[in-house]
Coordinates of C-alpha atoms and ligand atoms in Angstrom, one line a residue:
M1 CA 97.0 88.4 53.4
P2 CA 96.1 84.7 53.0
Q3 CA 92.9 83.6 54.6
F4 CA 93.2 80.8 57.2
E5 CA 90.6 78.3 58.3
E6 CA 90.1 77.1 61.8
G7 CA 92.4 74.2 62.5
T8 CA 95.3 75.6 60.5
T9 CA 98.5 74.9 62.5
L10 CA 100.6 77.8 63.8
D11 CA 103.5 76.5 61.8
R12 CA 101.5 76.7 58.6
F13 CA 100.3 80.2 59.5
I14 CA 103.9 81.3 60.1
F15 CA 105.0 79.8 56.8
E16 CA 102.2 81.5 54.8
T17 CA 102.3 84.9 56.5
T18 CA 106.1 85.3 56.5
K19 CA 106.5 84.3 52.8
A20 CA 104.2 87.2 51.9
H21 CA 106.6 89.6 53.5
S22 CA 109.9 89.9 51.5
H23 CA 111.6 91.5 54.5
A24 CA 110.7 88.6 56.8
Q25 CA 112.6 85.8 55.1
G26 CA 113.6 83.0 57.4
Q27 CA 114.5 85.0 60.5
F28 CA 111.0 86.2 61.3
A29 CA 109.5 82.7 60.8
T30 CA 112.2 81.2 63.1
L31 CA 111.5 83.9 65.7
L32 CA 107.8 83.0 65.8
Q33 CA 108.6 79.3 65.9
Q34 CA 111.0 79.8 68.8
L35 CA 108.4 81.8 70.7
A36 CA 106.0 78.9 70.2
L37 CA 108.6 76.5 71.5
A38 CA 109.1 78.5 74.7
A39 CA 105.4 78.8 75.1
R40 CA 105.0 75.0 75.0
L41 CA 107.7 74.6 77.6
V42 CA 106.2 77.2 79.9
S43 CA 102.7 75.8 79.4
A44 CA 103.9 72.4 80.5
R45 CA 105.6 73.9 83.6
V46 CA 102.5 76.0 84.5
N47 CA 100.4 72.9 84.5
R48 CA 102.6 71.4 87.1
A49 CA 102.8 74.6 89.1
G50 CA 100.5 73.3 91.8
L51 CA 103.1 70.7 92.5
A52 CA 106.0 73.1 92.6
G53 CA 105.8 73.7 96.3
I54 CA 105.6 70.0 97.1
L55 CA 108.4 69.1 94.7
G56 CA 110.4 72.2 95.7
A57 CA 110.2 71.2 99.4
T58 CA 112.1 68.0 98.6
G59 CA 114.9 70.3 97.2
E60 CA 114.3 69.0 93.7
V61 CA 117.2 69.5 91.3
N62 CA 116.7 69.3 87.6
V63 CA 118.8 67.5 85.0
Q64 CA 121.1 70.5 84.6
G65 CA 121.8 70.3 88.4
E66 CA 119.9 73.5 89.0
F67 CA 117.4 74.0 91.8
V68 CA 113.8 74.2 90.6
Q69 CA 113.2 77.8 89.8
K70 CA 110.2 80.0 90.4
L71 CA 107.9 80.1 87.5
D72 CA 108.6 83.6 86.4
I73 CA 112.4 83.0 86.4
Y74 CA 111.8 79.7 84.5
A75 CA 109.7 81.5 81.9
N76 CA 112.3 84.3 81.5
E77 CA 115.1 81.7 80.9
A78 CA 112.9 79.6 78.6
F79 CA 112.1 82.6 76.3
K80 CA 115.6 83.9 76.4
R81 CA 117.1 80.6 75.5
A82 CA 114.6 80.1 72.7
L83 CA 115.2 83.6 71.3
E84 CA 119.0 83.4 71.3
H85 CA 118.7 80.9 68.4
P86 CA 121.4 81.9 65.9
G87 CA 120.8 84.9 63.7
V88 CA 117.3 85.9 64.8
C89 CA 117.4 88.4 67.6
C90 CA 119.9 91.0 68.6
A91 CA 118.4 92.1 72.0
I92 CA 115.8 91.0 74.4
V93 CA 114.2 93.3 77.0
S94 CA 112.6 91.4 79.8
E95 CA 110.6 92.6 82.8
E96 CA 112.8 90.2 84.8
D97 CA 116.1 91.8 83.8
E98 CA 117.2 95.3 84.6
E99 CA 119.4 95.6 81.5
P100 CA 118.6 94.2 78.1
F101 CA 120.0 90.9 77.1
F102 CA 122.2 91.3 74.1
V103 CA 122.5 88.1 72.1
P104 CA 126.1 86.8 72.5
E105 CA 128.2 87.2 69.4
R106 CA 128.8 83.4 69.1
F107 CA 125.0 83.1 68.3
R108 CA 125.2 85.8 65.5
S109 CA 123.2 88.9 66.2
G110 CA 120.0 88.8 64.2
R111 CA 117.5 91.4 62.9
Y112 CA 114.9 91.5 65.7
V113 CA 114.4 93.0 69.1
V114 CA 112.0 91.3 71.4
C115 CA 110.4 93.0 74.4
I116 CA 108.8 90.5 76.8
D117 CA 106.9 90.1 80.0
P118 CA 107.7 86.4 80.5
L119 CA 105.0 85.8 83.1
D120 CA 102.3 88.4 83.5
G121 CA 100.0 88.2 86.5
S122 CA 102.5 86.1 88.4
S123 CA 100.8 87.0 91.8
N124 CA 98.0 84.8 90.5
I125 CA 100.1 81.6 90.2
D126 CA 99.5 80.6 93.8
V127 CA 95.7 80.7 93.3
N128 CA 95.6 78.9 90.0
A129 CA 94.3 81.9 88.2
T130 CA 95.2 82.7 84.6
I131 CA 98.6 84.1 83.7
G132 CA 100.4 84.7 80.4
T133 CA 103.5 85.9 78.5
I134 CA 103.3 89.2 76.5
F135 CA 105.7 90.0 73.7
G136 CA 106.4 92.8 71.1
V137 CA 108.8 92.6 68.2
F138 CA 110.8 95.4 66.6
R139 CA 113.1 95.3 63.6
R140 CA 116.5 96.7 64.6
K141 CA 117.7 100.1 63.1
S142 CA 121.5 99.2 63.2
P143 CA 123.0 96.8 60.7
E144 CA 122.8 93.0 61.4
E145 CA 125.7 91.2 62.8
T146 CA 126.8 94.3 64.7
P147 CA 126.2 94.8 68.4
A148 CA 122.7 96.2 69.0
T149 CA 122.3 99.6 70.5
Q150 CA 119.8 101.3 72.9
D151 CA 118.2 103.0 69.8
D152 CA 117.3 99.6 68.4
I153 CA 115.2 99.0 71.5
L154 CA 113.7 102.5 72.3
Q155 CA 111.6 102.8 69.2
Q156 CA 108.1 104.3 68.8
G157 CA 105.3 101.8 69.3
K158 CA 104.2 102.1 65.7
E159 CA 107.5 100.6 64.6
M160 CA 106.5 97.2 66.0
V161 CA 106.3 94.4 63.4
A162 CA 104.5 91.9 65.5
A163 CA 103.0 91.4 69.0
G164 CA 101.1 88.9 70.9
Y165 CA 100.7 86.9 74.1
I166 CA 100.4 83.4 75.3
I167 CA 97.7 82.8 77.9
Y168 CA 98.0 79.8 80.2
G169 CA 94.4 79.3 81.4
S170 CA 92.0 76.4 81.2
G171 CA 93.8 76.0 77.8
T172 CA 97.0 77.5 76.4
V173 CA 96.3 80.0 73.6
F174 CA 98.8 81.8 71.4
V175 CA 97.5 85.2 70.2
I176 CA 99.4 86.9 67.5
S177 CA 99.3 89.8 65.1
T178 CA 101.8 90.7 62.4
G179 CA 99.7 93.7 61.6
D180 CA 97.2 91.9 59.4
G181 CA 94.5 91.0 61.9
V182 CA 94.6 89.1 65.2
H183 CA 94.5 85.3 65.3
A184 CA 94.4 82.9 68.3
F185 CA 95.8 79.4 68.2
T186 CA 94.9 76.9 70.9
L187 CA 97.5 74.3 72.1
D188 CA 96.5 70.7 71.8
P189 CA 98.8 69.4 74.6
S190 CA 98.5 65.8 73.5
V191 CA 100.4 66.5 70.2
G192 CA 102.1 69.7 71.2
E193 CA 100.8 71.8 68.3
F194 CA 98.9 75.1 68.2
F195 CA 95.8 75.1 66.0
L196 CA 93.9 78.2 64.8
S197 CA 90.8 78.5 67.0
H198 CA 89.9 82.2 66.6
P199 CA 90.7 83.6 63.1
N200 CA 90.5 87.3 62.5
I201 CA 89.3 88.5 65.9
V202 CA 87.5 91.8 65.6
L203 CA 86.5 94.1 68.4
E204 CA 83.0 95.6 67.9
D205 CA 82.7 99.4 68.5
F206 CA 81.3 99.4 72.0
K207 CA 80.5 97.0 74.8
R208 CA 79.2 97.7 78.3
V209 CA 82.1 96.0 80.2
Y210 CA 84.9 97.6 82.1
S211 CA 87.9 96.2 83.9
V212 CA 89.8 98.3 86.4
N213 CA 91.0 98.0 90.0
E214 CA 88.5 100.2 91.8
G215 CA 90.5 99.8 95.0
Y216 CA 92.5 102.7 93.9
A217 CA 89.5 105.0 92.9
A218 CA 90.2 107.5 95.7
Q219 CA 93.6 108.1 94.0
W220 CA 92.3 108.6 90.5
D221 CA 91.7 111.7 88.5
P222 CA 88.2 112.8 89.9
K223 CA 87.0 112.9 86.2
L224 CA 87.7 109.2 85.8
R225 CA 85.9 108.5 89.2
T226 CA 82.9 110.4 88.0
Y227 CA 82.8 108.5 84.7
I228 CA 83.0 105.1 86.4
E229 CA 80.3 106.1 88.9
S230 CA 78.1 107.1 86.0
L231 CA 78.2 103.6 84.7
K232 CA 76.6 102.3 87.8
D233 CA 73.2 104.0 87.5
G234 CA 71.6 100.6 87.1
Q235 CA 70.0 101.6 83.8
Q236 CA 72.7 100.7 81.3
S237 CA 73.6 97.2 82.5
W238 CA 77.3 97.7 82.6
R239 CA 79.3 94.8 83.9
A240 CA 82.6 95.0 85.8
R241 CA 85.3 92.3 85.3
Y242 CA 88.8 92.3 86.8
I243 CA 91.1 89.4 87.3
G244 CA 94.3 91.4 88.1
S245 CA 96.3 89.8 85.3
L246 CA 96.5 92.1 82.2
V247 CA 96.8 89.2 79.8
A248 CA 93.7 87.5 81.2
D249 CA 91.7 90.7 81.5
F250 CA 92.6 91.8 77.9
H251 CA 92.0 88.3 76.4
R252 CA 88.5 88.2 77.8
N253 CA 87.8 91.7 76.5
L254 CA 89.3 90.9 73.1
L255 CA 86.9 87.9 72.7
K256 CA 83.9 89.3 74.5
G257 CA 84.3 93.1 74.3
G258 CA 85.1 95.6 77.0
V259 CA 87.6 98.2 78.1
F260 CA 90.6 97.6 80.4
M261 CA 92.1 100.5 82.4
Y262 CA 95.2 100.9 84.5
P263 CA 95.2 104.6 85.1
G264 CA 97.8 106.7 86.9
T265 CA 97.1 107.6 90.5
Q266 CA 98.2 110.5 92.7
K267 CA 101.0 108.3 94.1
T268 CA 101.9 106.8 90.8
P269 CA 101.0 109.1 87.9
Q270 CA 102.3 106.7 85.3
G271 CA 100.4 103.7 86.8
K272 CA 102.0 100.3 87.0
L273 CA 102.2 98.8 83.6
R274 CA 105.3 98.9 81.5
L275 CA 105.3 100.5 78.1
L276 CA 107.7 98.3 76.1
Y277 CA 106.4 94.8 77.0
E278 CA 102.9 95.4 78.3
G279 CA 101.4 98.6 76.9
F280 CA 102.9 98.4 73.4
P281 CA 102.0 94.8 72.5
I282 CA 98.5 95.0 74.0
A283 CA 97.9 98.3 72.1
F284 CA 99.2 96.7 68.9
L285 CA 96.8 93.8 69.2
A286 CA 93.9 96.1 70.1
E287 CA 94.5 98.3 67.1
A288 CA 94.9 95.3 64.8
A289 CA 91.5 94.1 66.0
G290 CA 89.9 97.5 65.3
G291 CA 90.1 98.8 68.8
K292 CA 92.1 101.6 70.5
A293 CA 94.7 102.2 73.2
S294 CA 95.6 105.5 74.9
D295 CA 97.5 106.7 77.9
G296 CA 94.7 109.3 78.5
T297 CA 96.5 111.9 76.4
M298 CA 97.9 110.2 73.4
D299 CA 97.8 106.9 71.5
I300 CA 100.0 104.3 73.1
L301 CA 101.6 103.4 69.8
D302 CA 102.6 107.1 69.2
K303 CA 104.8 107.0 72.4
T304 CA 108.6 106.5 72.3
P305 CA 110.1 105.2 75.5
T306 CA 113.2 106.9 77.0
S307 CA 114.0 104.0 79.3
F308 CA 113.6 100.2 79.1
H309 CA 111.2 99.8 82.0
E310 CA 109.2 103.0 81.6
R311 CA 105.6 102.8 82.9
T312 CA 102.4 104.1 81.2
P313 CA 98.8 104.6 82.1
L314 CA 96.6 102.4 79.8
F315 CA 93.1 102.6 78.5
V316 CA 92.5 99.8 75.9
G317 CA 89.7 98.0 74.2
N318 CA 86.7 98.8 72.0
S319 CA 87.2 102.1 70.3
T320 CA 84.0 103.9 71.4
N321 CA 84.7 102.8 75.0
V322 CA 88.1 104.3 74.9
D323 CA 86.8 107.5 73.2
E324 CA 84.2 107.8 76.0
I325 CA 86.9 107.7 78.6
L326 CA 89.0 110.2 76.8
S327 CA 86.1 112.7 76.5
A328 CA 85.4 112.2 80.2
L329 CA 89.0 112.9 81.1
H330 CA 89.1 116.0 78.9
N331 CA 85.7 117.3 79.8
E332 CA 86.2 121.0 80.9
S333 CA 83.0 121.2 83.1
Ligands
AHG1 P1 103.3 91.2 86.5 O1 102.8 90.0 87.2 O2 104.0 91.0 85.2 O3 104.2 92.0 87.4 O4 102.1 92.1 86.1 C1 101.0 92.3 87.0 C2 100.2 93.5 86.5 C3 99.2 93.1 85.4 O5 99.1 91.8 85.0 C4 97.9 93.5 86.1 O6 97.0 94.1 85.1 C5 98.2 94.4 87.2 O7 99.5 94.0 87.6 C6 97.3 94.3 88.4 O8 97.7 95.2 89.3 P2 96.8 95.6 90.6 O9 96.9 94.4 91.5 O10 97.4 96.8 91.1 O11 95.4 95.8 90.1
MN2 MN1 103.0 92.1 83.7
MN3 MN1 105.7 89.7 84.8

């Protein structure tokens, strides 16, 4: 794995890391570049989001003659258009589409499957809070230039070859792992380039920060409730942080430490988050940074989905934090 200094461009990182993998060749590099292109488009649109209502009220029509779209639809289209670049992807699973998008034959079906949440935390758009795009990448099982199948998509989490997210906050940051460490690149909007700002992000073992929506506590497994209550004894200086946008909550915990939880409840035993494009990529990044991710029973990356939009409970962050939660959940007393 080449070492990278702060300030390295995302393009150079892509060039250097993909040349080290003989399987990657040009397709993988192009895939990452296309993700970065869509990220820049969405970032620019997010920065204008406050004006969307005002412009929308005038019935604004864009150059294609289409009405201005909601941001999550815009993001979905931007990533799909970027990823149907010839000979790169064969299928795209998006939170916004019930069925996978199979790359049309005229664009040549490539080697990779991308699972994507085009805009995570979209309920936060109206209040200018941080949102993001989450993605995970699998290599297909079936031969290239043939139609992709369901088995190319429904793979075990461990099979992922890359995962990341783009966070649109006070700055736009592209966080990526191809398995060798986790690296964050910050967009300089004046030149449209991402520069390495956080090389080799590592999660320490333990941090007294937790992120969970306690509004649902009455619906949790009582063992989890007891554990969370035990953190509030005033002696251990635990801090609670919850934005309500997975990408923003996880990003803060990745940089500063902490554990994120979205447990199942009595009403929704599998919780809310989706395995393919929320749980898997976030778990891949956490593990690549030395952390852990579990659904309460097994490692997230050991799971194999049986449907595209399957949900999963999620406990992710510093490894000792996750272990503490697992012992609390499995405590027999
Ligand atoms: P999305 O906007 O893609 O539907 O995801 C929202 C998710 C996730 O970002 C966040 O962690 C969770 O919803 C928050 O849910 P609660 O409001 O139930 O806490
Ligand atoms: Mn989401
Ligand atoms: Mn979403």
